[in-house]
Structure formats: C-alpha cells, structure tokens
Short mmCIF file of C-alpha atoms and ligand atoms in Angstrom, two decimals:
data_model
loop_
_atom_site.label_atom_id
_atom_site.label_comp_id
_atom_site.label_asym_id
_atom_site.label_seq_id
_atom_site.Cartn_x
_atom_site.Cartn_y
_atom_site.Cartn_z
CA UNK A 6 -3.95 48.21 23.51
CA UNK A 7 -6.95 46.15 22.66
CA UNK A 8 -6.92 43.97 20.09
CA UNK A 9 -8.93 45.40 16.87
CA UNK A 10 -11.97 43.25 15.65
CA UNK A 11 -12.02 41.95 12.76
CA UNK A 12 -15.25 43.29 10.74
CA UNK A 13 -14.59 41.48 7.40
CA UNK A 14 -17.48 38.99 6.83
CA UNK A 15 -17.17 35.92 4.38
CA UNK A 16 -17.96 37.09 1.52
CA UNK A 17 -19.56 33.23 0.29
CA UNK A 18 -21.41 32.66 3.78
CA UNK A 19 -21.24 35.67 5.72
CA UNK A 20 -24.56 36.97 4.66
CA UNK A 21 -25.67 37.12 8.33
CA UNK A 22 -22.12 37.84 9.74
CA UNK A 23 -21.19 41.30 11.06
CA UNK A 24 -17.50 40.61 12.11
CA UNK A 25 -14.85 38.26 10.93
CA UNK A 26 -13.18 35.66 12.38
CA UNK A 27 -10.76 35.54 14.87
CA UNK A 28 -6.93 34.88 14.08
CA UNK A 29 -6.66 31.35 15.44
CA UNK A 30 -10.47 30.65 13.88
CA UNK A 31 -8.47 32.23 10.26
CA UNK A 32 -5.89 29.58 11.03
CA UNK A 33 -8.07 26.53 12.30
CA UNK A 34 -10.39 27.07 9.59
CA UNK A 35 -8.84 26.91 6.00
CA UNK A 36 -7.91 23.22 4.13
CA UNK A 37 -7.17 25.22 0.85
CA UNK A 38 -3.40 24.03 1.69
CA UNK A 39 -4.37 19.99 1.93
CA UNK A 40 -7.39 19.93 -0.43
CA UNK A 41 -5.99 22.17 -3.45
CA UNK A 42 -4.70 18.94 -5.09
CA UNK A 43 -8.52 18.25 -5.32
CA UNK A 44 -8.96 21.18 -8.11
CA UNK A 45 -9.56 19.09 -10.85
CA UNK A 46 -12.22 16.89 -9.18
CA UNK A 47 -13.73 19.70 -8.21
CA UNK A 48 -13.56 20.96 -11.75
CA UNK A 49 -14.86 17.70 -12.88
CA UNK A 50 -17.58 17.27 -10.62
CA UNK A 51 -18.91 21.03 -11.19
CA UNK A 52 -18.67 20.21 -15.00
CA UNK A 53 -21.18 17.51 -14.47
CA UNK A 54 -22.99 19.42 -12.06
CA UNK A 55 -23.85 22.46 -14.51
CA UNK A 56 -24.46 20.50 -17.50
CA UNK A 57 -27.14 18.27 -15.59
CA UNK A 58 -28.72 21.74 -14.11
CA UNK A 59 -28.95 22.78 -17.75
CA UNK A 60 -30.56 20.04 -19.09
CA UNK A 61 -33.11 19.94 -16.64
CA UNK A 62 -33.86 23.69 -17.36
CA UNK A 63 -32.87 24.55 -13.48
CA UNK A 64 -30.52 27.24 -15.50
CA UNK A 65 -30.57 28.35 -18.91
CA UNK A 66 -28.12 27.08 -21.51
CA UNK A 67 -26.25 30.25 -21.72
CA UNK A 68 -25.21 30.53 -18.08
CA UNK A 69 -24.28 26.56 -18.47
CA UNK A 70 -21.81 27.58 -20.94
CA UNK A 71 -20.53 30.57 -19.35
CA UNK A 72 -19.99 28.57 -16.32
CA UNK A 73 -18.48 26.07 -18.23
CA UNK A 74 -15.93 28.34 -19.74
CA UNK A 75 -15.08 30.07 -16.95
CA UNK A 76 -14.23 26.56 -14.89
CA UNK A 77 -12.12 25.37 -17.83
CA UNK A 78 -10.18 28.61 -17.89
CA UNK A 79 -10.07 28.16 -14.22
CA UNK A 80 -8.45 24.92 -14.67
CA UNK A 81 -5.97 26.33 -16.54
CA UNK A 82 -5.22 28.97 -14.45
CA UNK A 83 -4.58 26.36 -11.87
CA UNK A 84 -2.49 24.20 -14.21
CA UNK A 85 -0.05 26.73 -15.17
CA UNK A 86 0.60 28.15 -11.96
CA UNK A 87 -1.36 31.38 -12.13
CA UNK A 88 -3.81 30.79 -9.48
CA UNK A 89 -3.38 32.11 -6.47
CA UNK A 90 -4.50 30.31 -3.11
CA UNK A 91 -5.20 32.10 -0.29
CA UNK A 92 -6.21 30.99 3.43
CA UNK A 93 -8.97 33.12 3.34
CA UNK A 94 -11.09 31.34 0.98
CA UNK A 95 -10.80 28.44 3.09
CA UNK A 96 -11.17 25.62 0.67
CA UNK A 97 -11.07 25.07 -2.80
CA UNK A 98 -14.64 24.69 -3.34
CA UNK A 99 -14.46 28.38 -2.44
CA UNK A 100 -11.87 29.49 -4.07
CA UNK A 101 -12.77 28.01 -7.51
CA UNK A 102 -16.37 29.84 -7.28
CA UNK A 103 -14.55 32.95 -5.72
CA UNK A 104 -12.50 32.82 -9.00
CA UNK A 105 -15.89 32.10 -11.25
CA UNK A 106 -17.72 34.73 -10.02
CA UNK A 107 -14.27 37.18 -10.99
CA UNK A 108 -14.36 35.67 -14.33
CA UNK A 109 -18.24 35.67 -15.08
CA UNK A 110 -19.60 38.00 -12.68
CA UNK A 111 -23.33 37.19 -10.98
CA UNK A 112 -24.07 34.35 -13.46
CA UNK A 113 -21.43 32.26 -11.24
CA UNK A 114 -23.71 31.85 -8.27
CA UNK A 115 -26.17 29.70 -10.21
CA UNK A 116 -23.37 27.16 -10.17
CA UNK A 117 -24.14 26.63 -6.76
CA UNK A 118 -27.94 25.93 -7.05
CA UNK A 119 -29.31 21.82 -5.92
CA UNK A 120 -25.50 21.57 -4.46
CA UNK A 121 -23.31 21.87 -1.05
CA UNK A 122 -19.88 21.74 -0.06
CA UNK A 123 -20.78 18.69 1.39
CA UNK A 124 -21.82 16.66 -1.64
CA UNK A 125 -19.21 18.34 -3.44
CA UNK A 126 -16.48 17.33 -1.20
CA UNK A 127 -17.42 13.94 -0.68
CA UNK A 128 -17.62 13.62 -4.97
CA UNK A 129 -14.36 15.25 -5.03
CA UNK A 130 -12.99 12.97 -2.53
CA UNK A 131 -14.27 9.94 -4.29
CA UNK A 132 -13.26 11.23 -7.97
CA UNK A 133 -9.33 11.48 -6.01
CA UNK A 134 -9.42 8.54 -4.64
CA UNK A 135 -10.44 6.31 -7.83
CA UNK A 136 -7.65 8.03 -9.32
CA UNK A 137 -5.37 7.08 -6.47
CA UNK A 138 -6.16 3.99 -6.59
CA UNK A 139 -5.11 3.54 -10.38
CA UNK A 140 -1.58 4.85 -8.92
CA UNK A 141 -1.45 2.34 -6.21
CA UNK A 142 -2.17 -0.49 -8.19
CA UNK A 143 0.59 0.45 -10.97
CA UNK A 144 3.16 0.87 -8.24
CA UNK A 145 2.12 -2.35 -6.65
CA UNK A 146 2.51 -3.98 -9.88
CA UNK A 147 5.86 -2.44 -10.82
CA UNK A 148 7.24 -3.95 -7.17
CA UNK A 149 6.10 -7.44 -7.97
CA UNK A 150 7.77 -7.04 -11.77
CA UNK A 151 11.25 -6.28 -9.82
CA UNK A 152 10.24 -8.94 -7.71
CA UNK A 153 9.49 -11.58 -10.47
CA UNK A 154 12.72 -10.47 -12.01
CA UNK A 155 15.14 -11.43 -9.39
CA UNK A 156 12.82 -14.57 -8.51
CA UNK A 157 13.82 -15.50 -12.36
CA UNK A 158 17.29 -15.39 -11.67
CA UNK A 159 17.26 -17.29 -8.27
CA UNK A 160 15.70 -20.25 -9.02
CA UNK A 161 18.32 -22.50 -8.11
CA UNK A 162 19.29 -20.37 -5.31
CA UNK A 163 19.29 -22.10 -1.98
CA UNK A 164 19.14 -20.39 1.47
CA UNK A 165 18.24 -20.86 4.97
CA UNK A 166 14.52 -20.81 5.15
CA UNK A 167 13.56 -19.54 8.71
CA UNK A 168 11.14 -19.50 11.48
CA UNK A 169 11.47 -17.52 14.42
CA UNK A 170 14.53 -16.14 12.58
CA UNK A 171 16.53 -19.39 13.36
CA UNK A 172 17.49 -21.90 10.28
CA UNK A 173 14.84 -24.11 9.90
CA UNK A 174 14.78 -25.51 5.90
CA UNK A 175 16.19 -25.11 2.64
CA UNK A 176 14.40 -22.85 0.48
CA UNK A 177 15.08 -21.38 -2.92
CA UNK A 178 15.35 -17.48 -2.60
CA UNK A 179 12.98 -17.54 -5.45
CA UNK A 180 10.57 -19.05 -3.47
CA UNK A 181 10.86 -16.55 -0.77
CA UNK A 182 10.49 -13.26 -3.00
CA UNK A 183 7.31 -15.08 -4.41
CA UNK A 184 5.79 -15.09 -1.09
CA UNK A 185 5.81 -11.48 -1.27
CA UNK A 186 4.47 -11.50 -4.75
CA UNK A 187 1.60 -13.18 -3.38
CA UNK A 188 1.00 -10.26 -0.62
CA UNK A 189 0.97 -7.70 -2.93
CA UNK A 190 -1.26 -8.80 -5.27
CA UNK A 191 -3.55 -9.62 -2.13
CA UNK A 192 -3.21 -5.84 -1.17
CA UNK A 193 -4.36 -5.11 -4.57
CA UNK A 194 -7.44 -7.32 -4.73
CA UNK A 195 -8.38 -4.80 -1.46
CA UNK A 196 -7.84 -1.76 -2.88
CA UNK A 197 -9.50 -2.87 -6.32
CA UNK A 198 -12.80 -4.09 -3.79
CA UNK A 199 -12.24 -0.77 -2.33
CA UNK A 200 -12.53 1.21 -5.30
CA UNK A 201 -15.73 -1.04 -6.70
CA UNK A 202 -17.20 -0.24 -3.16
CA UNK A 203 -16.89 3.10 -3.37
CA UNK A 204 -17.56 3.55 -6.75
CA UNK A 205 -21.19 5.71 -6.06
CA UNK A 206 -22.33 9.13 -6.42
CA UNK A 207 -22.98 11.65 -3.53
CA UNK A 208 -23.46 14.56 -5.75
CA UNK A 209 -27.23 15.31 -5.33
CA UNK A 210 -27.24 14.61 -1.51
CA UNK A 211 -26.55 18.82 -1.52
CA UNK A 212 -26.43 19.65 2.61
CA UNK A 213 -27.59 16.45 3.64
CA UNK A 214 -31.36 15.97 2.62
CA UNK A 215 -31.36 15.86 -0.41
CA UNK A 216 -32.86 19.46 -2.80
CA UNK A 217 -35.88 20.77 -3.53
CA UNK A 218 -34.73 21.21 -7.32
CA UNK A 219 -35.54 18.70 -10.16
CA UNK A 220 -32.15 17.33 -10.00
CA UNK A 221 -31.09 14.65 -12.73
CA UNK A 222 -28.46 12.35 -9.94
CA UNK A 223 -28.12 9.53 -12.79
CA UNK A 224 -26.82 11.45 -14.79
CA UNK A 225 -24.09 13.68 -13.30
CA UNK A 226 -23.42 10.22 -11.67
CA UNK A 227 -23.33 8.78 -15.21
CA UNK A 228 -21.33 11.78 -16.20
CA UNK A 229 -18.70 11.04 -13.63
CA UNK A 230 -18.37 7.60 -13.84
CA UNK A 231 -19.84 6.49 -10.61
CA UNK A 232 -22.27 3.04 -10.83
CA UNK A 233 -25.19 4.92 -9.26
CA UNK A 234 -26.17 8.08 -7.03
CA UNK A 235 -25.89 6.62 -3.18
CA UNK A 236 -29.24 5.46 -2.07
CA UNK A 237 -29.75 7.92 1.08
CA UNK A 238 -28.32 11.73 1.00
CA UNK A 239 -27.40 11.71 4.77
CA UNK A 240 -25.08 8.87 4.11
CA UNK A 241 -23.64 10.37 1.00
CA UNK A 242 -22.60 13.40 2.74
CA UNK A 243 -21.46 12.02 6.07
CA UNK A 244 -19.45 8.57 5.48
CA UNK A 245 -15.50 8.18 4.89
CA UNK A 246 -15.36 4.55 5.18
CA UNK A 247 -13.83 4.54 1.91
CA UNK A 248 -11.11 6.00 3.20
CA UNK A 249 -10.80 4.08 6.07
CA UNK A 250 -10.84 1.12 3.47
CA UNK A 251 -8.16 2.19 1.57
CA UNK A 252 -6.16 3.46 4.31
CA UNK A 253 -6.80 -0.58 5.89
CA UNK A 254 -5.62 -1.68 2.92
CA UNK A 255 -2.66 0.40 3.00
CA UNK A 256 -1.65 -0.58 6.24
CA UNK A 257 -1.22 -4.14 4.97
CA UNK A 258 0.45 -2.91 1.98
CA UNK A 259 3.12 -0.88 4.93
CA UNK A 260 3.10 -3.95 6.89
CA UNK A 261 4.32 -5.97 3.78
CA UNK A 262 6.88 -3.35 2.87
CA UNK A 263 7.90 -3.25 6.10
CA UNK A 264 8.63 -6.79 6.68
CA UNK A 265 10.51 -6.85 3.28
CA UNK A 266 12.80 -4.26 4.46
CA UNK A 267 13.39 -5.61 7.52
CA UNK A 268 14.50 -9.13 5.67
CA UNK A 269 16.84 -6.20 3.16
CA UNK A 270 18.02 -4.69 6.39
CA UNK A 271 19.40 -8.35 7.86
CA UNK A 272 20.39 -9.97 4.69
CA UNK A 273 22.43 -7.04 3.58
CA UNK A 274 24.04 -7.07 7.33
CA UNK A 275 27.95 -7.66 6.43
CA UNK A 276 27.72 -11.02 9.41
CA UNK A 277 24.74 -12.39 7.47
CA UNK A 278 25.86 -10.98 3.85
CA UNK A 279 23.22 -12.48 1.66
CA UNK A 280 22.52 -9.39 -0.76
CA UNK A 281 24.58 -5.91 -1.35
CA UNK A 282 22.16 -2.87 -1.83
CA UNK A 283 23.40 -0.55 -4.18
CA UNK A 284 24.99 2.86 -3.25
CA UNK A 285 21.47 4.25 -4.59
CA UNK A 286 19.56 3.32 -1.73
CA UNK A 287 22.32 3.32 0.98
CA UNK A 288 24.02 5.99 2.53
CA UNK A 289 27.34 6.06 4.31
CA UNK A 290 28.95 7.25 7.68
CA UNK A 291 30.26 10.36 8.61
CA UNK A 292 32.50 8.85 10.57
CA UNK A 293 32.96 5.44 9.86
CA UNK A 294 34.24 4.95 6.24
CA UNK A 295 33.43 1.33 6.64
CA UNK A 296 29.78 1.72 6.66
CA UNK A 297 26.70 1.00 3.86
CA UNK A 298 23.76 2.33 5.99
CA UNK A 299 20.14 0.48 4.11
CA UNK A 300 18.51 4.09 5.34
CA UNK A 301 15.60 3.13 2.50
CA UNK A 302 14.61 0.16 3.77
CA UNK A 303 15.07 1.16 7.30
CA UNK A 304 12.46 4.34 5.99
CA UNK A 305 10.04 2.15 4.80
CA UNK A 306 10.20 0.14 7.79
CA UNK A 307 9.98 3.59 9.73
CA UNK A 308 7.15 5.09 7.51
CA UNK A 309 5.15 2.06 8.09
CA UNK A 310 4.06 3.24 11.63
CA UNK A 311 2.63 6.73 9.72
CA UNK A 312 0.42 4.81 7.81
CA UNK A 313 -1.26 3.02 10.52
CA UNK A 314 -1.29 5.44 12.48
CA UNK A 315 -3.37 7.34 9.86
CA UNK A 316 -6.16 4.47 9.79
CA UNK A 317 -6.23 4.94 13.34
CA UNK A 318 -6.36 8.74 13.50
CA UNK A 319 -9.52 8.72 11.13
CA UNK A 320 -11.07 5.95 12.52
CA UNK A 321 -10.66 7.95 15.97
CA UNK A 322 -12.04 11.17 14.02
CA UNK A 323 -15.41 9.41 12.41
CA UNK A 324 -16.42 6.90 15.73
CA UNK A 325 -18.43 9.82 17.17
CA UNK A 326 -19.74 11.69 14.81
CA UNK A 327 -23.90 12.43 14.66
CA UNK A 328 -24.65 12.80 11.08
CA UNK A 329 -24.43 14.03 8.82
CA UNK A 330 -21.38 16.23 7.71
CA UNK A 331 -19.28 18.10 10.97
CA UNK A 332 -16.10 19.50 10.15
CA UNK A 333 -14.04 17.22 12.05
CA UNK A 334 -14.22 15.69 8.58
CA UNK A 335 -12.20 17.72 7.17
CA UNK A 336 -8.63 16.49 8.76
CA UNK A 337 -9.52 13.18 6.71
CA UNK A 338 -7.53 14.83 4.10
CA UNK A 339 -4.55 15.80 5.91
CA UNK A 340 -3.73 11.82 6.78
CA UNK A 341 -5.27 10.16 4.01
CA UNK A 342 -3.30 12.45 1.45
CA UNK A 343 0.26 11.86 3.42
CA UNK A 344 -0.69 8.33 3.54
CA UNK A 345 -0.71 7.91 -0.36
CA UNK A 346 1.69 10.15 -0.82
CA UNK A 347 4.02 7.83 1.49
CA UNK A 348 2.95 5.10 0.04
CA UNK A 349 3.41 5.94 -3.23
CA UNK A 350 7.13 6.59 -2.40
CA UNK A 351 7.68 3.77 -0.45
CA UNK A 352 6.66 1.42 -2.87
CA UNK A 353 9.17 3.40 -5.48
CA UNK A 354 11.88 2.69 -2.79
CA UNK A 355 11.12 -0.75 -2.39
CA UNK A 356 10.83 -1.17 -6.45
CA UNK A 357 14.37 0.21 -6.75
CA UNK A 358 16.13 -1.30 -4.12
CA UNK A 359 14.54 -4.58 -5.48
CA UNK A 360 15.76 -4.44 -8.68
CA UNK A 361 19.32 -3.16 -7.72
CA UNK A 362 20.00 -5.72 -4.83
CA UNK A 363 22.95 -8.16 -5.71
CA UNK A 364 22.60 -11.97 -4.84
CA UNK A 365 25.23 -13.65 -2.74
CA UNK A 366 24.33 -17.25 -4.09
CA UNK A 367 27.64 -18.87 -2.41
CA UNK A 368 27.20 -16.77 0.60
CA UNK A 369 23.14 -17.97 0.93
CA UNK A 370 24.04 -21.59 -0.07
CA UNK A 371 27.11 -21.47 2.63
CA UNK A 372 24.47 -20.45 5.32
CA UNK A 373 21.76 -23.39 4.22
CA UNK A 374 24.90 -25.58 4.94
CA UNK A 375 24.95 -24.71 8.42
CA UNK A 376 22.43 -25.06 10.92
CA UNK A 377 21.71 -28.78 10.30
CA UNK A 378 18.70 -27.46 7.73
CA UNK A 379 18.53 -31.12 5.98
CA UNK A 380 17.45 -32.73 9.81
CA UNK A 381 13.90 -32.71 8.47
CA UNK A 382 15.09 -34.66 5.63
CA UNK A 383 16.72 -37.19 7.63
CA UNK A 384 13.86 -37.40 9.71
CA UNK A 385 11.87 -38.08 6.86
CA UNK A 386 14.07 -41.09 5.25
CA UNK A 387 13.62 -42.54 8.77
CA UNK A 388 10.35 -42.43 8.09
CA UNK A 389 9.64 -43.49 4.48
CA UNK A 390 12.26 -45.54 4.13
CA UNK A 391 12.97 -47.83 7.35
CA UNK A 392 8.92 -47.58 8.50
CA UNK A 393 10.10 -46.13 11.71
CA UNK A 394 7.23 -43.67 13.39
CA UNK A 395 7.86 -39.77 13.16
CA UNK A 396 8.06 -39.21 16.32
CA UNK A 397 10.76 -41.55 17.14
CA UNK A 398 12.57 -40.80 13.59
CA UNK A 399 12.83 -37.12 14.63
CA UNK A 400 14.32 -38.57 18.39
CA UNK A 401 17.09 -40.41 16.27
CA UNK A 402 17.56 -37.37 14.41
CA UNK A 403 18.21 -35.54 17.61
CA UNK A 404 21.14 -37.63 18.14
CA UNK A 405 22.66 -37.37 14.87
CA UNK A 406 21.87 -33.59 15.64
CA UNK A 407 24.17 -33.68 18.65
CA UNK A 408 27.05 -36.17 17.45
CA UNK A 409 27.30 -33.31 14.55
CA UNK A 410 27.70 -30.69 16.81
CA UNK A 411 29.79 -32.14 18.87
CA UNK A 412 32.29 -33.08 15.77
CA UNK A 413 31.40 -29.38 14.52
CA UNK A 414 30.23 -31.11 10.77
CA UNK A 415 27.22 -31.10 9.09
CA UNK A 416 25.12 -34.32 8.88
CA UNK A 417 25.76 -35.37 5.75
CA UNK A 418 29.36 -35.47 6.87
CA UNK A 419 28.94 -38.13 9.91
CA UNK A 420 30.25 -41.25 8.61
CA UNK A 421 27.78 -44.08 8.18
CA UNK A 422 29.09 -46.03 11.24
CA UNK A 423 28.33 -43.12 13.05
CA UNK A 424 24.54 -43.00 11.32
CA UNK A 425 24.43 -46.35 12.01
CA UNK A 426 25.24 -45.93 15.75
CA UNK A 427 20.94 -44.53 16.05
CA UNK A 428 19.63 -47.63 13.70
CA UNK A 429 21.71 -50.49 12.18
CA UNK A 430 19.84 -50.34 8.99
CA UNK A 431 20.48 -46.60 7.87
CA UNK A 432 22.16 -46.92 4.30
CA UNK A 433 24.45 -44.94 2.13
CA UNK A 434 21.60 -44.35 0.47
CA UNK A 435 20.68 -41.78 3.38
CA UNK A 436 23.55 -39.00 1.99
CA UNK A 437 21.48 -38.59 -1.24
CA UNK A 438 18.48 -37.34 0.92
CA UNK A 439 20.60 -35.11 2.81
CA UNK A 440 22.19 -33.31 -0.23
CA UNK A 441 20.15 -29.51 0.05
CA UNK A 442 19.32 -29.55 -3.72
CA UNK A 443 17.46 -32.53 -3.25
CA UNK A 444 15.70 -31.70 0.29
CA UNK A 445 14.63 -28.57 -1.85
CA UNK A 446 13.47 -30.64 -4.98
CA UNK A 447 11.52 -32.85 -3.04
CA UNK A 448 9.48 -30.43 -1.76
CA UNK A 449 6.75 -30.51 -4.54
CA UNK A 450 3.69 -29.97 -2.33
CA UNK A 451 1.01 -27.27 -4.07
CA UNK A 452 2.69 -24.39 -2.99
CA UNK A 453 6.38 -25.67 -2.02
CA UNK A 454 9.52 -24.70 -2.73
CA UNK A 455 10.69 -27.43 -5.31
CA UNK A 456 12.10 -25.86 -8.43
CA UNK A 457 10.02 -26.83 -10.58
CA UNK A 458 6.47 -25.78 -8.18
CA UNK A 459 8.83 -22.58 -7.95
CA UNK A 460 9.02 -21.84 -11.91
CA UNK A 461 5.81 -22.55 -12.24
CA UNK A 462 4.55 -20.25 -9.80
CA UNK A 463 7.08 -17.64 -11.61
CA UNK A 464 4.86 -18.02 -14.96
CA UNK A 465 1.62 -18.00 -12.91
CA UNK A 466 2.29 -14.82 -11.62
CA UNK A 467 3.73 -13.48 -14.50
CA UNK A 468 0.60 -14.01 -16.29
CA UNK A 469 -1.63 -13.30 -14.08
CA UNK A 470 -0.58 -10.30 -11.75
CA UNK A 471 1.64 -8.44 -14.44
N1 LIG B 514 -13.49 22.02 3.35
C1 LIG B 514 -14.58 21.20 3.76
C2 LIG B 514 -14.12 19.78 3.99
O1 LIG B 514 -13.11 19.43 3.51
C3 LIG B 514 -15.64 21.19 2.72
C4 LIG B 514 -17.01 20.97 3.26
C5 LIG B 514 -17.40 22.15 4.07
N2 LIG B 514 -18.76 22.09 4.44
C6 LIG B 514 -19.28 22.88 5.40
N3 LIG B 514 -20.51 22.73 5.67
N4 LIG B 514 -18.55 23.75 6.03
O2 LIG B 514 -14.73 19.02 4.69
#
C-alpha cells in the first residue's frame, strides 16, 4: 500500500505549501521539546517587542494591549501547567503565537510585524543565558563557602603536598582547598566577562537585514536590559559565540570539578584514608558489604567529558556556517541546555560532598611523616646555615635520604653522628628545621602555605569572593 501524503500545510508558514511534511521531516524538525524552557524569554522579549511597535504607531494601542494580555495569560497558562506542547508547532516561538492568535483572534498576527524567529531566538537565547549565568555564579559561590568552611577548620592540618602524585612537601590541607577557591572564582570572572560580552540586543535584526518598519531597537533593548542593539543585523541573527563562551568557561569549571573529585576519590581510598565521604554521596556494594563507593565524585569526574564535549559539538556545528541564520543552529540548545543543567548539578554534588567530608588530621599528618617530605628543609639549612651551595646541599641530602631508608626512619630520626657523617658541622640545631610544623611555617612566600599566609588568604577570600 502506498504511503498516504500528507496534505496538511503549516498553518504559520505554509502559505505557499500544498502538502505537509514528511514523518522523519515532523520528527527532525520540532525543538518545542529543548527550547520550551525559553517561554518566558520569549514572553519577555515579545512584551518589549509590542510595546515598542506601539509607541512608534507601527500598531495601534489597542491591539498592543490585547496582545499584551493575551501573552500574560499565556504565561500563565504555561506556568500552571495548562499549556499544551505539541511537535507540530515546532518551536515555541510558534506555539506561543499559535496560542495568541486562539486567545485574540487576527489581532495576534500584528505581533509579528518588524520581527523573525531569528531575532527572536537569538534575544531569547541571550535573555536565558543572563539568567543562567546568575545561577552559575551562586552555585560557584556556594562551593567555595563549603570550601572556605573546611579550609577554616584545617588550618593547622598538615599533609603530604604532591607533585606527580608522589610526596613532595608539607602543606596545610587548608592551603590545598584554597587553591581551588582560587579556580573557581577564576571560572567566575569568565562567565561574569561572558555575560558583559554578551550583554546586546538582536531584537530588531528581524530575518537578517534588518526591517523596513520604523523600529525603536534602543528601546526594546532598553526594555530588556541589554547595553545596546548589536551594531550589524546579520551578526545579531547568526552568532552563538556566547555560547561557545560560556560553554569554554564551563569546561574549566568541569575540569576543576573534576580534578577535585578525583583528589575526593583518592583521599577517601581506605589505603590512603585522608577524608570519609558521608553515606549521602556514596553508595555501597551489592555484593561486597565492605564497600563506600564515592559514585558522586566519580560522576562529576564522569560528567566532565559531557561538557567538553558540548563546546566541541557547537564549535563543530557553527565553523561552517554562511550567514546568517541556518538551522543547524538550532541543536545549540540541545548541548548548551544539558551542559548547564549538568553543571548546575555537579556543582550541588561537589557543594555537598564538600561540606560533609570528614578530616583524618592524624591519618594526613601520619602520611606527611613519611616520604622524607622535610628533605627540602634539610636541604635548605645546608644552605642558609653552613653557606654550602644548593646544589651540593641537596647531594648531601641525598645521602641522608638513603641512610634513612636504609634504617627505615624518617630524617629527623638519624642521629646526629649519622648527620654528621655528610658534613662535620651539621648541629642539633638541624632537628628544629626538620620538625613539619615548622617546614610548613616557614613557608611565608606571597602565596605559600605558612599558617599565617594561609589565614590570611582564608579572610581574603572570604571577603572578597563570598
Ligand atoms: N527553532 C528555531 C531555532 O531554535 C527558531 C528560529 C527558526 N528560524 C527559521 N528561520 N526557521 O533556531
């Protein structure tokens, strides 16, 4: 049996159409699923839209406020769960109008008048996006208040500072959570740039040339909160590098999440046992009763990758585009929403598992006591205190290094015979350098991880990011 045709034109821009379109075209076609979260931009923006038209007499006062009305109710409708959404209206540009025009009658097409789907959508986009970007920046800020919290309470907590995962220094754990402090506040200097960026009206730029209608573009962009109308109408219609911006910036704020997890993951790791993460954010073992799984950290670490991957899928969508608008554009929504959404969640993970974790203190400090941390230090004394040149200071060190091993102690515990065995004039005065609190204290550089640098940074922040 052949398949029947379908003859049902779009009713919005089907004027010349004689059939309908196909089923896979029906499918391919609508966004209404991904963009109905845009409903109250949309609203916004056609608020803005009609009461500029108004006031430059493009429609009459009356219609204004019947379109008005009707979008407000529309709203509502929306709000309360009455609406109802339906693939065949594609988008919800359509389906708002396809709703007006049931609620006013004729009068509803004049809403349309000086304006596109193209401006709108790119307004709607933006309008989203600021507010997105108000949500980003309060989660961000939440994490580095659980952050500062436990940084409070760890200020004389000493454990194995690292690089290339192997004990390298004493460090206060403190000092370590502030690092990430720092990162996130970085990611939210880019998303605030991002937002001041894109802080400019399309609305106006209609198709993509611009109208032939007395339009007032200061003002709806006034009206909306935007700086200024964009300078050129093809550009206003046809960019998304805001949304590649804040989808960069969101990779870096993955990447940091991720990297925090992955520090949660290993010191909540029963051999390294530096921090317990509460039953909320684990999950157990079907099968062996033993186990505390970190599944949210290992998440965030996971979800990471989908957040990069959505810079890179839009980037991929936008490199070849001609302008202006080509519907290609319209998957920006599909990754760019899942990407906040995912972040959003992932920094309410982190938050929480933050501000549950429990401190080993004994367990970190045991570590920092292994691992020969304080060989720096020793070094150093060398150095300062005998005149002898770093480079032969940290070969005398190496010995020490090796005599320890061999007697399976820590430096501080070689006797000072044995010290003296590398240079006759090592004193006693060499344990007091060793001890970790004071290789930690010591280190006052800008920026180190001496208490006292390390509180200070604590009310910094405090004051500053919070
Ligand atoms: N749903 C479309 C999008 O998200 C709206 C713009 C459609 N414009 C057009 N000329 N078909 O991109």
């Amino acid at each position: 049996m052949a398949k029947k045709k379908n003859t049902k034109a779009n009713a919005l821009w089907g004027g010349h159409f004689s059939a309908g379109p196909a089923a896979a075209f029906a499918e391919i076609n609508p966004s209404i699923d991904v963009d109905q979260r845009l409903y109250r931009e949309d609203i916004q923006g056609s608020l803005a839209h009609v009461e500029m038209l108004a006031a430059q007499k493009i429609i009459s006062a009356k219609d204004a406020a019947s379109i008005s009305k009707g979008l407000k109710q529309i709203q509502a409708e929306i709000e309360s769960g009455k609406f109802t959404f339906t693939p065949a209206l594609e988008d919800i540009h359509m389906h708002i109008e396809a709703r007006l025009s049931e609620l006013i009658g004729a009068v509803a097409g004049k809403l349309h008048t000086a304006r596109s789907r193209n401006d709108q959508v790119a307004t709607d986009l933006r309008l989203y996006s600021r507010h997105a970007l108000r949500a980003l920046d309060a989660a961000l800020r939440e994490l580095q208040a659980a952050l500062l919290v436990q940084a409070e309470q760890h200020t004389a907590t000493i454990l194995p500072g690292m690089t290339h995962l192997q004990p390298a220094q004493p460090i206060l754990f403190a000092h370590h959570l502030l690092a990430y402090v720092e990162m996130f506040q970085r990611d939210r200097t880019r998303l605030e740039d991002a937002g001041l960026r894109m802080n400019e009206s399309p609305l106006g730029a209609a198709a993509l040339a611009g109208t032939t209608y007395p339009i007032d573009r200061a003002r709806t962009a006034k009206a909306l909160g935007f700086a200024a109308p964009m300078r050129n109408s093809l550009d206003a219609v046809s960019d998304r590098d805001y949304v590649i911006e804040i989808l960069a910036a969101l990779s870096l704020v993955a990447m940091h999440l991720s990297r925090l997890a992955e520090e949660m993951i290993f010191w909540s790791n029963p051999l390294v046992g530096f921090i317990r993460l509460s039953d909320a954010f684990t999950s157990g073992s079907s099968i062996m009763p033993q186990k505390r799984n970190p599944d949210a950290a290992e998440l965030i670490r996971g979800k990471s990758g989908g957040i990069i991957g959505a810079l890179s899928a839009l980037l991929i969508t936008m490199k070849s585009l001609p302008l202006a608008y080509n519907k290609d554009m319209q998957e920006d929504k599909r990754a760019y929403f899942h990407a906040l959404d995912e972040t959003l969640l992932m920094l309410a993970a982190m938050t929480g598992m933050v501000a549950d974790m429990r401190v080993h203190k004994d367990t970190m400090r045991r570590a920092a006591s292994r691992g020969f941390l304080n060989a720096t230090d020793l070094a150093d004394w060398l150095v300062q205190t005998l005149a002898i040149p770093f480079r032969e200071a940290h070969h005398l060190t190496g010995k020490l290094v090796l005599l320890a091993e061999k007697k399976k102690c820590g430096l501080e515990e070689l006797s000072l015979k044995e010290m003296q065995t590398v240079h006759p004039k090592i004193t006693r005065d060499i344990y007091h350098a060793l001890a970790l609190e004071n290789c930690v204290a010591r280190r006052k550089s800008e920026g180190g991880t001496a208490p006292e640098r390390v509180r200070a940074a604590i009310a910094t922040a405090k004051k500053e990011y919070l």
